[in-house]
Each structure stands twice: as C-alpha cells, then as structure tokens.
XYZ file of C-alpha atoms in Angstrom:
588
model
C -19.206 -11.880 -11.020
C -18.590 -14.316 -14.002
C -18.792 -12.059 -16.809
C -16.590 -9.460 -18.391
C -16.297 -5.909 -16.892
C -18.714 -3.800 -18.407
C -18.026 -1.963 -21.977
C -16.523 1.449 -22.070
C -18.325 4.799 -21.706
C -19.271 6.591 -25.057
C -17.939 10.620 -24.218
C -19.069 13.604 -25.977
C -17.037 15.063 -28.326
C -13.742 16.779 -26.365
C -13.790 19.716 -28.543
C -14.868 23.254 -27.028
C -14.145 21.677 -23.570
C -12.804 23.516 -20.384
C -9.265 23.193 -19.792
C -10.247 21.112 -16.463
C -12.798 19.119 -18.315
C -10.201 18.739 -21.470
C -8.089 16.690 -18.527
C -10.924 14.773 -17.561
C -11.781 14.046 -21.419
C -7.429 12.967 -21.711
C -7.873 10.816 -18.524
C -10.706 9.615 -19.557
C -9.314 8.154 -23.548
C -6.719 6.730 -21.436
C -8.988 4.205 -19.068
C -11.747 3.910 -21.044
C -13.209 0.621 -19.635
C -12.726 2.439 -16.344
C -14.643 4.980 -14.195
C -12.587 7.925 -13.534
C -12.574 9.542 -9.953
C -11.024 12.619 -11.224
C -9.562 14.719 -7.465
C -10.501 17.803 -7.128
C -10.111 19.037 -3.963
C -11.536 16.924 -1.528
C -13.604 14.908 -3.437
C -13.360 12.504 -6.146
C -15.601 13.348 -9.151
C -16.964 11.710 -11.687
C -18.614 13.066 -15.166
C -21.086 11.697 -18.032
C -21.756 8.585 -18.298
C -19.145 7.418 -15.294
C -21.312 9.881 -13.379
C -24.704 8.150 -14.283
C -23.280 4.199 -13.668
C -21.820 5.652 -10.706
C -24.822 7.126 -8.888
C -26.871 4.156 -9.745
C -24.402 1.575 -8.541
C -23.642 3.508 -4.835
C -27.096 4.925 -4.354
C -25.719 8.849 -4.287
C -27.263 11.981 -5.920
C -26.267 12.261 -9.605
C -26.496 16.329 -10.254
C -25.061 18.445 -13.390
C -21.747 21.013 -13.242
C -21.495 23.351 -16.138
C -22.122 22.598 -19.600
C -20.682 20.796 -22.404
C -21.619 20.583 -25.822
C -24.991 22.851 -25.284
C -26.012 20.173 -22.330
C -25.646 19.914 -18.674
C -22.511 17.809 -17.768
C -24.515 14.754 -15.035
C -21.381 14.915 -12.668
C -21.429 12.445 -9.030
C -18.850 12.814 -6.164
C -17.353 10.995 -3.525
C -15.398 12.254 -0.274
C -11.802 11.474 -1.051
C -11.989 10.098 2.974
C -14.442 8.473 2.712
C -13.793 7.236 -1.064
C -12.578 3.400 -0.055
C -15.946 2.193 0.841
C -17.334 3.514 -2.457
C -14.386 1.682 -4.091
C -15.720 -1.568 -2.325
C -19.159 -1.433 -3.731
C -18.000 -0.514 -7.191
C -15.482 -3.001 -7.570
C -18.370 -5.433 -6.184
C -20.385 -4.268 -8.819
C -17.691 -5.464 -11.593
C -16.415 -1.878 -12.094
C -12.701 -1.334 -12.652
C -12.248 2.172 -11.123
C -8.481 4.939 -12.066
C -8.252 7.153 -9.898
C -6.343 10.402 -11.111
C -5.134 12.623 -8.507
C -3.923 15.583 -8.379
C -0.169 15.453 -8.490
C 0.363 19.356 -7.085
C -0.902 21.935 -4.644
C -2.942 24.177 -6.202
C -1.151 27.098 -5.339
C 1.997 25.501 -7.305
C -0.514 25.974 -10.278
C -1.266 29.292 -9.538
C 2.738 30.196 -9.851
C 2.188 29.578 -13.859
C -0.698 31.784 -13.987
C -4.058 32.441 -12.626
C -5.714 29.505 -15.313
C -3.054 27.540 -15.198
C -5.210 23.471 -14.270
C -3.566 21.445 -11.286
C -1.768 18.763 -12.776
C -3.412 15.286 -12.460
C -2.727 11.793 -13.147
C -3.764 8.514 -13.198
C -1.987 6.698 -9.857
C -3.563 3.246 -10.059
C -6.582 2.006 -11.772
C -8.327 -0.439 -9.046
C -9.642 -3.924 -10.338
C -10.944 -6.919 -8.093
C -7.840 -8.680 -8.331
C -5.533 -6.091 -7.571
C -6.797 -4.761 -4.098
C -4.368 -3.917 -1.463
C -6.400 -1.919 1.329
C -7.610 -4.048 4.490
C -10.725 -2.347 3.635
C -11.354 -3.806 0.778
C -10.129 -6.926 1.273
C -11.220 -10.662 3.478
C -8.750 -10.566 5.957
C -8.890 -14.403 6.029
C -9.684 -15.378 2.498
C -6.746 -14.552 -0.794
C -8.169 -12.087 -3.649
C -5.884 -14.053 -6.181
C -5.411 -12.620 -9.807
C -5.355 -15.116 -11.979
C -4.471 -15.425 -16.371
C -5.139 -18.427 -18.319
C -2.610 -19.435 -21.836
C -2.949 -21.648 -24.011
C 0.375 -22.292 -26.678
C -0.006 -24.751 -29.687
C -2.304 -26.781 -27.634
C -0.866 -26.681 -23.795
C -2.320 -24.807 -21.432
C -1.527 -22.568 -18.248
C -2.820 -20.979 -14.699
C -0.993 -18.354 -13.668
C -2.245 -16.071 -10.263
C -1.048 -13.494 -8.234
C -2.060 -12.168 -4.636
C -1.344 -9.128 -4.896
C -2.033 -8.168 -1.396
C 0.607 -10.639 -0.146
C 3.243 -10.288 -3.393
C 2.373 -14.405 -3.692
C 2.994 -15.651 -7.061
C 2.504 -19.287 -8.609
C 1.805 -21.045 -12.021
C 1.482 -24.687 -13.205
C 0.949 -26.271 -16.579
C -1.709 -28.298 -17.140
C -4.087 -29.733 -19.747
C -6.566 -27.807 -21.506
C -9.596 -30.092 -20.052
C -8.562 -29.340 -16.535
C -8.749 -25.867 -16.709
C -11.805 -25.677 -14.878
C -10.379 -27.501 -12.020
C -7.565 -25.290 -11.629
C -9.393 -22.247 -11.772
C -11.940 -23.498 -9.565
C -9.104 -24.469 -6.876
C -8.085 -20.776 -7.163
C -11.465 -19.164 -6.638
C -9.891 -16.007 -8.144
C -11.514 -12.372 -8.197
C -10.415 -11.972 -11.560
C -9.307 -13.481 -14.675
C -7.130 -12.628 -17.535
C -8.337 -13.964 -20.472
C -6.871 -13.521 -24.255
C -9.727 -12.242 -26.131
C -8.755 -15.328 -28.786
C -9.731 -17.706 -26.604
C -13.667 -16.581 -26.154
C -14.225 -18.889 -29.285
C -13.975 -21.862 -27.182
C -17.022 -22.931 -25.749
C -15.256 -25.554 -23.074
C -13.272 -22.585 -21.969
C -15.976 -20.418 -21.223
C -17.979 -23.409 -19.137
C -14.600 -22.882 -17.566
C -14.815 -19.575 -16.694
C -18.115 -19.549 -15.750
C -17.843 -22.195 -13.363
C -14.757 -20.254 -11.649
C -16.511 -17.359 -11.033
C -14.847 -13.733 -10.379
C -14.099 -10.831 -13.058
C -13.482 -11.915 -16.400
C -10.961 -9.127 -18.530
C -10.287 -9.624 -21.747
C -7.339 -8.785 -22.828
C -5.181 -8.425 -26.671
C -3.568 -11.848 -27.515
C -0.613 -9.855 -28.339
C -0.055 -9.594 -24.927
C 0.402 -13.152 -23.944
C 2.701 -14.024 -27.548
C 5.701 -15.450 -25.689
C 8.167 -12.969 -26.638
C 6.352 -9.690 -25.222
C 5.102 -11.959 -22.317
C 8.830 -13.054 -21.592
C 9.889 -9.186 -21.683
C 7.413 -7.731 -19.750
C 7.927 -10.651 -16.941
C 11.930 -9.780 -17.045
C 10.699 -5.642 -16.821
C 8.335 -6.655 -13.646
C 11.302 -8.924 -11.405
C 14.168 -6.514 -12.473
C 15.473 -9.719 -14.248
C 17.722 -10.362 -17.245
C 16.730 -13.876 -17.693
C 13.796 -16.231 -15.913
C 16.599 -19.263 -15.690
C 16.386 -18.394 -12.068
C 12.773 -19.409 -12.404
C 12.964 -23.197 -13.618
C 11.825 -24.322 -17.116
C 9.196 -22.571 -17.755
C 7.127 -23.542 -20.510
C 5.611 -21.153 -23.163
C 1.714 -21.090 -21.951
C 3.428 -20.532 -18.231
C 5.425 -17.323 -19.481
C 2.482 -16.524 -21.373
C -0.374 -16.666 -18.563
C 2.502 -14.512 -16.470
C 2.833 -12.012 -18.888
C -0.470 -11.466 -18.886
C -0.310 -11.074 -15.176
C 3.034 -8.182 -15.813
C 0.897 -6.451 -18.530
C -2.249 -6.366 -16.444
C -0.054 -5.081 -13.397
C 1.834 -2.267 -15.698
C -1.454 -0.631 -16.405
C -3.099 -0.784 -13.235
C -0.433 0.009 -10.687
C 0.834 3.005 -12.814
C 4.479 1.978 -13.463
C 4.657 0.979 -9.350
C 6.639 -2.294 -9.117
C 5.250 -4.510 -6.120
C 7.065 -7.322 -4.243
C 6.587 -10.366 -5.739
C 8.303 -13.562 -4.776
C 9.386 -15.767 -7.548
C 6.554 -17.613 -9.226
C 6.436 -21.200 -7.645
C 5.745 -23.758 -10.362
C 3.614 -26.797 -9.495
C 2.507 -30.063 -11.889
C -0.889 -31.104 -12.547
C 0.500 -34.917 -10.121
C 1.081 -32.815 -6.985
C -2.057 -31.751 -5.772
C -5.828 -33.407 -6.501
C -7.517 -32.327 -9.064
C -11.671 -31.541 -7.889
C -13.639 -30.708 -11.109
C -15.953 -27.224 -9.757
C -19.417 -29.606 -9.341
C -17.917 -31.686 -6.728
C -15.993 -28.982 -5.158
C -19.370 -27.362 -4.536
C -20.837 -30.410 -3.534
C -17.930 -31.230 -0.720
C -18.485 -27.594 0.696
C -15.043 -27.659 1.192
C -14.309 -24.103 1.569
C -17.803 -22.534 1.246
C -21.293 -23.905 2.028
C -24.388 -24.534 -0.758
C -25.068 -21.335 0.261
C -22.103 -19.541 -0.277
C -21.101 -19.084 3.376
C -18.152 -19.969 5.497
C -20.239 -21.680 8.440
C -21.256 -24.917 7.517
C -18.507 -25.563 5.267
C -14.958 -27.879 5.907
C -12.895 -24.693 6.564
C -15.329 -23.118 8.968
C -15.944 -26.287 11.171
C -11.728 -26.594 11.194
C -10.107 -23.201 10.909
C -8.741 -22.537 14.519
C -6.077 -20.614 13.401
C -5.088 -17.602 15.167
C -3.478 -15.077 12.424
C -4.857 -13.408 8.981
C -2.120 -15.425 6.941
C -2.581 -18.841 8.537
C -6.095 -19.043 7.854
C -5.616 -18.141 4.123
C -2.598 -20.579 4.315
C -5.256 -23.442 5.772
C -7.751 -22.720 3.109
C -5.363 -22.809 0.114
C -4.078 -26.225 1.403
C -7.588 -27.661 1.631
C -8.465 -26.360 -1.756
C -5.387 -28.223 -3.485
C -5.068 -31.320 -1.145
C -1.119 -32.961 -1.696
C -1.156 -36.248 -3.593
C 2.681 -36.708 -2.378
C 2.993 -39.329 0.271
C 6.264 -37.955 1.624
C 4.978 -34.523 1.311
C 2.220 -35.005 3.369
C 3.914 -37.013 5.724
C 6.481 -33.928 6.707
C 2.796 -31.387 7.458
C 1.320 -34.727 9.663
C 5.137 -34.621 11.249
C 4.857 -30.815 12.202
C 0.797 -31.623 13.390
C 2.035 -34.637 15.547
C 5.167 -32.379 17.184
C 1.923 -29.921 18.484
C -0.323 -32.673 19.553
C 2.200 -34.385 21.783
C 3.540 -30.713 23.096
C 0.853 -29.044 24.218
C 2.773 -26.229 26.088
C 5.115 -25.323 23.208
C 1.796 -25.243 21.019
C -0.383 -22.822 23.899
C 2.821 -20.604 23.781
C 3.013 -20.399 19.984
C -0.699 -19.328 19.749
C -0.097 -16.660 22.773
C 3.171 -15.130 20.816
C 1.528 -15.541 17.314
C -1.815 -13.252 18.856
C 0.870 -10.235 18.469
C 2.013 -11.064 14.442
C 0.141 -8.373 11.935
C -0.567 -9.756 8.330
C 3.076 -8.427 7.682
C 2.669 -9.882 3.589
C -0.135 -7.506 3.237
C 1.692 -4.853 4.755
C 4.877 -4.935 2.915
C 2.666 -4.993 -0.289
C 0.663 -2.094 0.300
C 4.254 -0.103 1.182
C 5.765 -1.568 -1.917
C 3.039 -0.143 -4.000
C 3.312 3.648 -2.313
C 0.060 2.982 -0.684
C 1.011 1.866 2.739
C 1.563 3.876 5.614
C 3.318 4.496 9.470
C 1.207 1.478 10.764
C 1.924 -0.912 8.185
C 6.042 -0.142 9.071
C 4.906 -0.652 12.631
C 3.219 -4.102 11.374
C 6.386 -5.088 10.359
C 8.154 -4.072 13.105
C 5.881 -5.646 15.725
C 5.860 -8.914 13.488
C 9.682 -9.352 13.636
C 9.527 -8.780 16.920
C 7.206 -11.498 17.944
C 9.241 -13.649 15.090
C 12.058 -13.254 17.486
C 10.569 -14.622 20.211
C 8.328 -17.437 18.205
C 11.873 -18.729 16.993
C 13.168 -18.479 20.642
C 10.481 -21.053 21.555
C 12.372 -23.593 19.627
C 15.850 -22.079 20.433
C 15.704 -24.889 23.456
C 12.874 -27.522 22.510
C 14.878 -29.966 22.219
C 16.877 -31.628 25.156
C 19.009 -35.048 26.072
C 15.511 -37.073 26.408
C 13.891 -34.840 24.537
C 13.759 -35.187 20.179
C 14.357 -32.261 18.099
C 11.285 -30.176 16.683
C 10.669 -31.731 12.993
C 12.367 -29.958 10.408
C 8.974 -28.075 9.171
C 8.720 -26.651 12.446
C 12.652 -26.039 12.631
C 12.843 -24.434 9.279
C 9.705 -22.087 10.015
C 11.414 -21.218 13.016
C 15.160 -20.323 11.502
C 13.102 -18.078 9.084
C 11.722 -16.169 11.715
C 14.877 -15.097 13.397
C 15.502 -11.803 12.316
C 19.280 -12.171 14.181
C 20.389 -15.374 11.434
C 19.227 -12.563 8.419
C 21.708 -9.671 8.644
C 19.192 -7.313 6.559
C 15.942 -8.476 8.566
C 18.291 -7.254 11.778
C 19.070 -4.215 10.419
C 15.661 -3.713 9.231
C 14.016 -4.419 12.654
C 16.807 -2.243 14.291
C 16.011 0.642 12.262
C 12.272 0.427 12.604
C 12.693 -0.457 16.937
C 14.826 2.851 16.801
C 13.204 4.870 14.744
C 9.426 4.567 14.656
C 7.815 6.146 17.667
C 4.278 4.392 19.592
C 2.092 5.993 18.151
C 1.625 6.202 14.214
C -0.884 7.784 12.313
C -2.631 6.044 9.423
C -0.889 8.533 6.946
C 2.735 9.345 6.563
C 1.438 12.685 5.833
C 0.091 13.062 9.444
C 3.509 13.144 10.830
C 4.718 12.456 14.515
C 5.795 9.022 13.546
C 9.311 9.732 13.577
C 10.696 8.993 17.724
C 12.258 11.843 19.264
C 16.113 11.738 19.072
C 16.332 9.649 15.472
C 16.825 12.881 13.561
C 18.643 15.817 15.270
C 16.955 18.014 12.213
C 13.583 17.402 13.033
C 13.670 17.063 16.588
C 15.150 20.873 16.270
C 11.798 21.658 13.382
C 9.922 20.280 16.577
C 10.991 22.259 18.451
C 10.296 25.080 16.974
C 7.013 24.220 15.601
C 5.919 23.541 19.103
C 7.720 25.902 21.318
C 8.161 28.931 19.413
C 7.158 30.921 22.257
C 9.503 29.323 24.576
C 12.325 29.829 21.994
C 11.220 33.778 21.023
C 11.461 34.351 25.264
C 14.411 32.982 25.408
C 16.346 34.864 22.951
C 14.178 37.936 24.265
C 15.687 37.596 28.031
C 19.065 37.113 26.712
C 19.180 40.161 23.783
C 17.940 42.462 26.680
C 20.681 40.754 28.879
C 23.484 41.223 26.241
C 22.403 45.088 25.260
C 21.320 46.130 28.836
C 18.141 47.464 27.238
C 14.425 46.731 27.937
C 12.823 45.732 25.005
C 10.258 43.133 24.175
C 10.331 40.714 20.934
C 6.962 40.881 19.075
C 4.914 39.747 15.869
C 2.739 41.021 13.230
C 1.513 39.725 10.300
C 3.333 42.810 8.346
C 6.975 42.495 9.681
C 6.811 38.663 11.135
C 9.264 38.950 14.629
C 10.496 42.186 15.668
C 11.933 43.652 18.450
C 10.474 46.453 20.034
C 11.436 49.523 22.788
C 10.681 52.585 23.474
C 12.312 55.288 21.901
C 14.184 56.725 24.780
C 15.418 53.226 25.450
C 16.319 52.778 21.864
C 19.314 55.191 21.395
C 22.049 53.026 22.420
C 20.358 50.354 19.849
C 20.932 52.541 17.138
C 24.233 53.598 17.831
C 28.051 51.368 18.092
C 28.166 48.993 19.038
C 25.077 47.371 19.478
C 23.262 48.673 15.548
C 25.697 45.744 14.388
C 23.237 43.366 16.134
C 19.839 45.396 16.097
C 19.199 46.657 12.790
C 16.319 49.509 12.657
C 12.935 48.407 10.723
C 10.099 51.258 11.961
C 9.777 54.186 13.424
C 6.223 54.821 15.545
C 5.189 57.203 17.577
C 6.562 56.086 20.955
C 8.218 52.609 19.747
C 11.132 51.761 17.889
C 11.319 48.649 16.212
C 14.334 46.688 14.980
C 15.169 43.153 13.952
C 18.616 41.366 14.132
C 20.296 38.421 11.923
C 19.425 35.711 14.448
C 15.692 37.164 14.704
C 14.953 37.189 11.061
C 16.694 34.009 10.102
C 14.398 32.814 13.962
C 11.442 34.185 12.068
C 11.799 31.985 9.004
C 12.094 28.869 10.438
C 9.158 29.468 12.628
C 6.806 29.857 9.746
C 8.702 26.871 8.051
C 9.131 24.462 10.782
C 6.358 22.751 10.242
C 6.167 22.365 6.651
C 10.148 21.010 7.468
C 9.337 18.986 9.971
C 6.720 17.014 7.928
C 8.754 16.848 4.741
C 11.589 15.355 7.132
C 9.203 12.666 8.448
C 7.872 12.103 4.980
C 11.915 11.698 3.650
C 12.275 8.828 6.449
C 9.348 6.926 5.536
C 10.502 7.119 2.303
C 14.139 5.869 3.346
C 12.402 3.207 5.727
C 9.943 2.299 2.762
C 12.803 1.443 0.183
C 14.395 -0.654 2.528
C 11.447 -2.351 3.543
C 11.401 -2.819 -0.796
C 15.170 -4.337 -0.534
C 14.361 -6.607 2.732
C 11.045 -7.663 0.711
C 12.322 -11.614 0.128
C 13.388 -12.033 3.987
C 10.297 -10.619 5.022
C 8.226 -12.524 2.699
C 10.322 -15.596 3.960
C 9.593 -14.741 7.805
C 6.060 -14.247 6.581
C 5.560 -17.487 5.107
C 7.046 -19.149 8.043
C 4.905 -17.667 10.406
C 1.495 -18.686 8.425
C 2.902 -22.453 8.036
C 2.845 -23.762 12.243
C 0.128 -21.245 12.732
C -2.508 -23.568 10.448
C-alpha cells in the first residue's frame, strides 16, 4: 500500500435531493476522499459511487434505494455490529472511511415534526494510521503515522502511534529519508503535495511502503504547523519540547492537522514528542533492511525473520517495544551498556526474572487502552485494563521493593527506574486513580458503557436505589401494598395498566372510608367501575414514575461515571503512559 489513497467520488448533482439524502450529499462535500458510512438505524450505508467501490472491495450485494436525478441511487450496507471487520478490509484496501452517526434518537426528531431528519455527523474519519480498535490493529506490531518536511533544504520524520499516544521526531538529511522511513515501517504517510516533484523522495516513499496522503503545503508552513501543534498539547509554547527545528514543527503539524480532521475535534493522549539525532541510532538504507530480515522475512512474514526467532516477550507492548529497538539499533556505547546492564541483572537472577514474567501475564496493553478512552471510543473493559494493569504494576514494583540485600547488589538503575514508575503508591494521582477504579468498577464489564452494570453496587447510593427499582419493582409495589392496607385498615390490592400506570384498587364497599377523612388525604379517587374503586396516592404516582424511568436513570447514571472515570483517566494520561512504558522496557 505505497501509493496515494484513491481520488474522490464524483456525486450527482445535490439539487432535488431528499432531505435524508441532502445530509448524505453535505457529509459527503465534507470527506470527499472518503467513503461515507452514513447510520441509519442499524446499519451503516453507503450511496453512489461509495456504494459501488464499497461492494466491490468487501464482496457484499450492491442494490439501489430510491431515486435521484431520474436514476436509481446503487446504495451498499453494513451491520453497524458487525461494521469493524468491514472497516479492516477497507482500510486494507487503501480506503480512508468517516463515519457519520447519528447524533439523536429518532424520536427526539420526531418532537420537531413528523419530517424533521435525525441529526448526523461525522465522529471520526478512519485512516490506516489512525486505528485504535484491537480489531483492527497487530497486537504485537505499532501502526505508526508518520509526516515527512522538508524547510530550505533540511529535512524531518515525524510519527505518531496513535493507538499508544507515542510520539517522536528527528531531523535528518534529505538523502536519508528512506532510511528513516523504512526504520518506521509506517501505515501511513503525510506527504506535502510540493514535494511529489522530487523523484529521490518518491523512491523514498515507495520503498517505505504504507498509505501515502497528500496533503496542502500550507499545512506544514511553520507558522500554522507551530499553532496547530500548541492547539493539539493544550500548550502556549513548545519550549517544553527542546529546540525544535523548523522541518520538525513542520512534519508535526502535519501530524496535528491530519489528527484535527480525522478524530473530529477529539484530543488524544499524546506524550511529548521525543526528539532523536540522525548519530543515535544506525542508519539501514530499506535494501539491506530487507535483506537482514530483521523484522520480517523475504516473504513478508514474522517466522523466519530476527524478531520471530528472538521475541520471547510475554506482553502486547514489550514485543512492539523489542521490535522498535531492533529496527533502530543504539550507536551509543554507554547507552547500550545500561539495556546489557538490565539483560545481565535477569540472566544472573533467574527467580526474580520467572516471577516478573508470571506477574507481567496479568498487565493489559494499558497504552492502547487509555488511547481508545481518550478518543471517546473506549469502553468498561478498557477502564478495567487499566485497573488490572496498576494492579499487577503494584506488585511488579514490589518484586524489587527487597532485591537487594547486605550481600546482595542493587537492581541496575533501568530495572530500578522501571520499577519506581510502576508504583502507583509513589504517584499520588495513579493512587487515586487505581482507588477509584478498585472501588468503583464492578467484575464484570460489558464491552459498551452503554450496556450498563459496570458500576459496583454501593459506589452510587442513586443508582443502586434506580436498581432497585428497575429490578424489583414488584418487590417494592408489595411492599408499599402490605403497608397502605396496614396503615388504612382496608383490603385493597395495588395494580397496573397501561392506561392509568399503578393504581390502587378495592371494592366499593371497602372503599368508603378511602374516600372519606381522613384517609382521601392519602388515597385520591381516579375511576369508578362497576364493582371496583380505584385510587392513587402521592407516593404511588411519584412510585409509578420512577418505575418506568429507572432504567433509563440507571443507565444515564452509569454512563455519567464512565464519563467522570474517563476524564480522569484523560488527566492521569502522563503517569499512566509512564507506568506503561516501564512495564514494556524489563518485559523485552
């Protein structure tokens, strides 16, 4: 996939258009290099020429809805739970895919008038580099964005894993951009559309494989890059970042503007880009990478190549840690020497190093996690990844708490400083992070926050009481049945219909003291039958409403907390990115 996404669809004329397919036609002029899964209902469809690419590159039924223009409209469709697999093979195809969902409940729509259209919108437009979903991604391998600069003759790399928030960039010169790139092995590169002209640069590109965008020059001149990199860290200056130099702000602007359009205005975690010169790590020029089969075979496989005869690691980020270290081997002797320091602590300690692997068998891929939840995408189990993780960072860094001893020497400070990271107790917001989540998420947690029952019984008084009586109305209605008879001295029974909702009901004999003082200031008379009298009370009717709302409340309570729980997850992103990081580094 070493050629530019494919051109935009050429739509019919808008005018004359439904009011539904007059959205799709707005949607559409906004992403027009992109096909549109347009929601409606449960299904994502697409229309015209989206539909026709569409059906061709996933193998489904391309059929016709309506017309448009005096022709059938070709129209495709995807289950909306079933819709990441198709987003797998289209984005393997080379497709960039929005997807535009609709933002209301269609009865909201209805309020403003029986045409009134659901409100839809564009919530993320899905590209190769910018995957987030397990689904769609290599568990073990980085799907790395990457932009390439070039600034009155200097150039720049700049990538992003979005997945894991990881950000880097290093200057280097314009004839080893093809070792950079190829050290990257990125899904997709931003490109300035003014630098197609140059025919060494496109070798480049061809020979680094992945997605090629092109994208307006104006968005990497320094000034708008420098802006939109401030807009996407919530910065008001990039001192904090080092010197950067002009093609490195540019390449990372590219990386902002790219991100801006594609995650809808969503701001992921990012760490700070880390900057690293052409002299710290070897440069392999693409033919000789292929030929050492460092990370992939001659035949594009794992097995048979360095990493797969080597990679014994046990988690998701250690093996991507492993093969980004063997695809930029260090050049600093002292650099190297503190990772042979940390491998020559595990050799000689072979029970520490058993114990590590048995604790690290219980750490999620908390980076991907906290990116996915940063984006709005994640869900219950990727706050219970994070949980679990700190939990088992705990007890990683308690493994070290004691290694060392009066004949014994001290862990090496790579080990040491992996292991303080990890300690949620040194990190006052990881501890009250990992407090909140032990406390408050229950065992077991749906995919979707929208599933509920992820909340544990006893966090929120409000919604253990919706619970309640979402579950146990029946218990509840006898209850205040037995005890209404009790206070009155009356038989009567409390009943429901679909006309009055809750009711209670006696016979009309039995009803006369109900309907005189001073019990009709509690009952309060709703129908007259035949032999029944029916009447309601205050505590009945305001009973009856929060029956029929309980569980619409006790969902948009659990949906609140995640929220809550999300933002702080947002605020705790650098510790956890930190803990993260140290957990990948003794587990390669």
């Amino acid at each position: 996939m070493n050629a530019p996404l494919p051109p935009a669809s050429t739509l019919p004329d808008a005018a004359g258009a439904t009011p539904v397919m007059a959205q799709f036609f707005e949607t559409k002029a906004r992403q027009p290099d992109a096909l549109v899964f347009f929601r409606m209902g449960d299904f994502y469809e697409l229309f015209f020429e989206d539909a026709e690419k569409a059906s061709a590159a996933l193998g489904i039924t391309l059929t016709a809805r309506g017309n448009h223009g005096g022709q059938p409209i070709p129209m495709c469709g995807v289950p909306v739970h079933a819709a990441e697999a198709y987003l797998a093979k289209l984005i393997r195809a080379g497709f960039k895919v929005a997807v535009c969902e609709q933002m209301e409940d269609p009865a909201e729509a209805k309020k403003r008038g029986s045409k009134s259209v659901v409100r839809r919108d564009v919530v993320r437009v899905v590209t190769p580099g910018t995957l987030t979903e397990d689904g769609l991604l290599d568990a073990r391998g980085a799907n790395r964005l990457a932009a390439l600069a070039v600034r009155a003759g200097a150039a720049a790399v700049a990538a992003v894993e979005l997945s894991t928030g990881e950000v880097e960039c290093w200057a280097v010169a314009r004839d080893s951009l093809a070792s950079a790139l190829a050290a990257l092995g990125p899904s997709e590169i931003l490109v300035p559309d003014r630098l197609f002209a140059d025919e060494g640069l496109n070798a480049a590109l061809r020979a680094a494989g992945g997605v090629v965008q092109p994208m307006p020059s104006a968005l990497s001149e320094p000034a708008a890059a420098e802006a939109r990199l401030k807009r996407l860290y919530g910065v008001e200056t990039l001192d904090g970042f080092g010197t950067l130099t002009g093609a490195e702000i540019s390449a990372l602007g590219l990386i902002a503007a790219h991100l801006e359009t594609t995650q809808a205005g969503k701001l992921p975690a990012l760490t700070a880009p880390r900057r690293a010169g052409e002299a710290d790590v070897m440069a392999i020029d693409p033919a000789t990478r292929a030929s050492l089969e460092i990370e992939k075979s001659l035949s594009g496989s794992r097995d048979g190549a360095l990493l797969g005869a080597i990679d014994r690691t046990i988690t998701a980020p250690g093996a991507r840690l492993l093969a980004a270290r063997l695809a930029r081997p260090l050049l600093d002797p002292d650099a190297i020497g503190v990772r042979l320091d940390a491998i020559a602590w595990f050799l000689e300690h072979r029970s520490q190093r058993q114990r590590l692997r048995e604790a690290l068998r219980g750490l999620g891929d908390m980076a991907r996690a906290l990116s996915r939840l940063a984006l709005g995408r994640g869900g219950p189990r990727d706050l219970g990844c994070l949980r679990d993780g700190l939990s088992v960072g705990g007890q990683i860094a308690a493994l070290f708490a004691d290694a060392a001893g009066p004949l014994e020497p001290a862990p090496p400070p790579e080990i040491l400083t992996a292991a303080a990271a990890l300690d949620s107790a040194r990190h006052p917001r990881l501890a009250e992070f990992r407090r909140l989540l032990d406390e408050g998420l229950g065992t077991d947690l749906p995919l979707q926050a929208r599933d509920g029952g992820f909340v544990a019984a006893g966090v929120r008084p409000e919604l253990d009481q919706a619970r309640a009586l979402r579950d146990d109305s029946r218990r509840v209605i006898l209850a205040l049945e037995q005890r209404l008879a009790a206070e009155s001295g009356v038989a009567l029974k409390v009943r429901h219909n679909a006309v009055l909702g809750y009711f209670v009901e006696t016979t009309a004999k039995a009803a006369e003291p109900l309907m005189t003082a001073p019990l009709n200031a509690t009952f309060i008379h709703r129908q007259t039958l035949a032999n029944q009298i029916r009447f309601t009370t205050v505590e009945l009717a305001e009973l009856d409403a929060r029956i029929a709302q309980a569980a619409e409340r006790a969902l948009a309570i659990e949906l609140a907390t995640f929220e809550a729980w999300r933002e702080v997850a947002r605020e705790t992103a650098a510790e956890i990115q930190a803990a993260t990081e140290a957990a990948a580094r003794p587990a390669d």
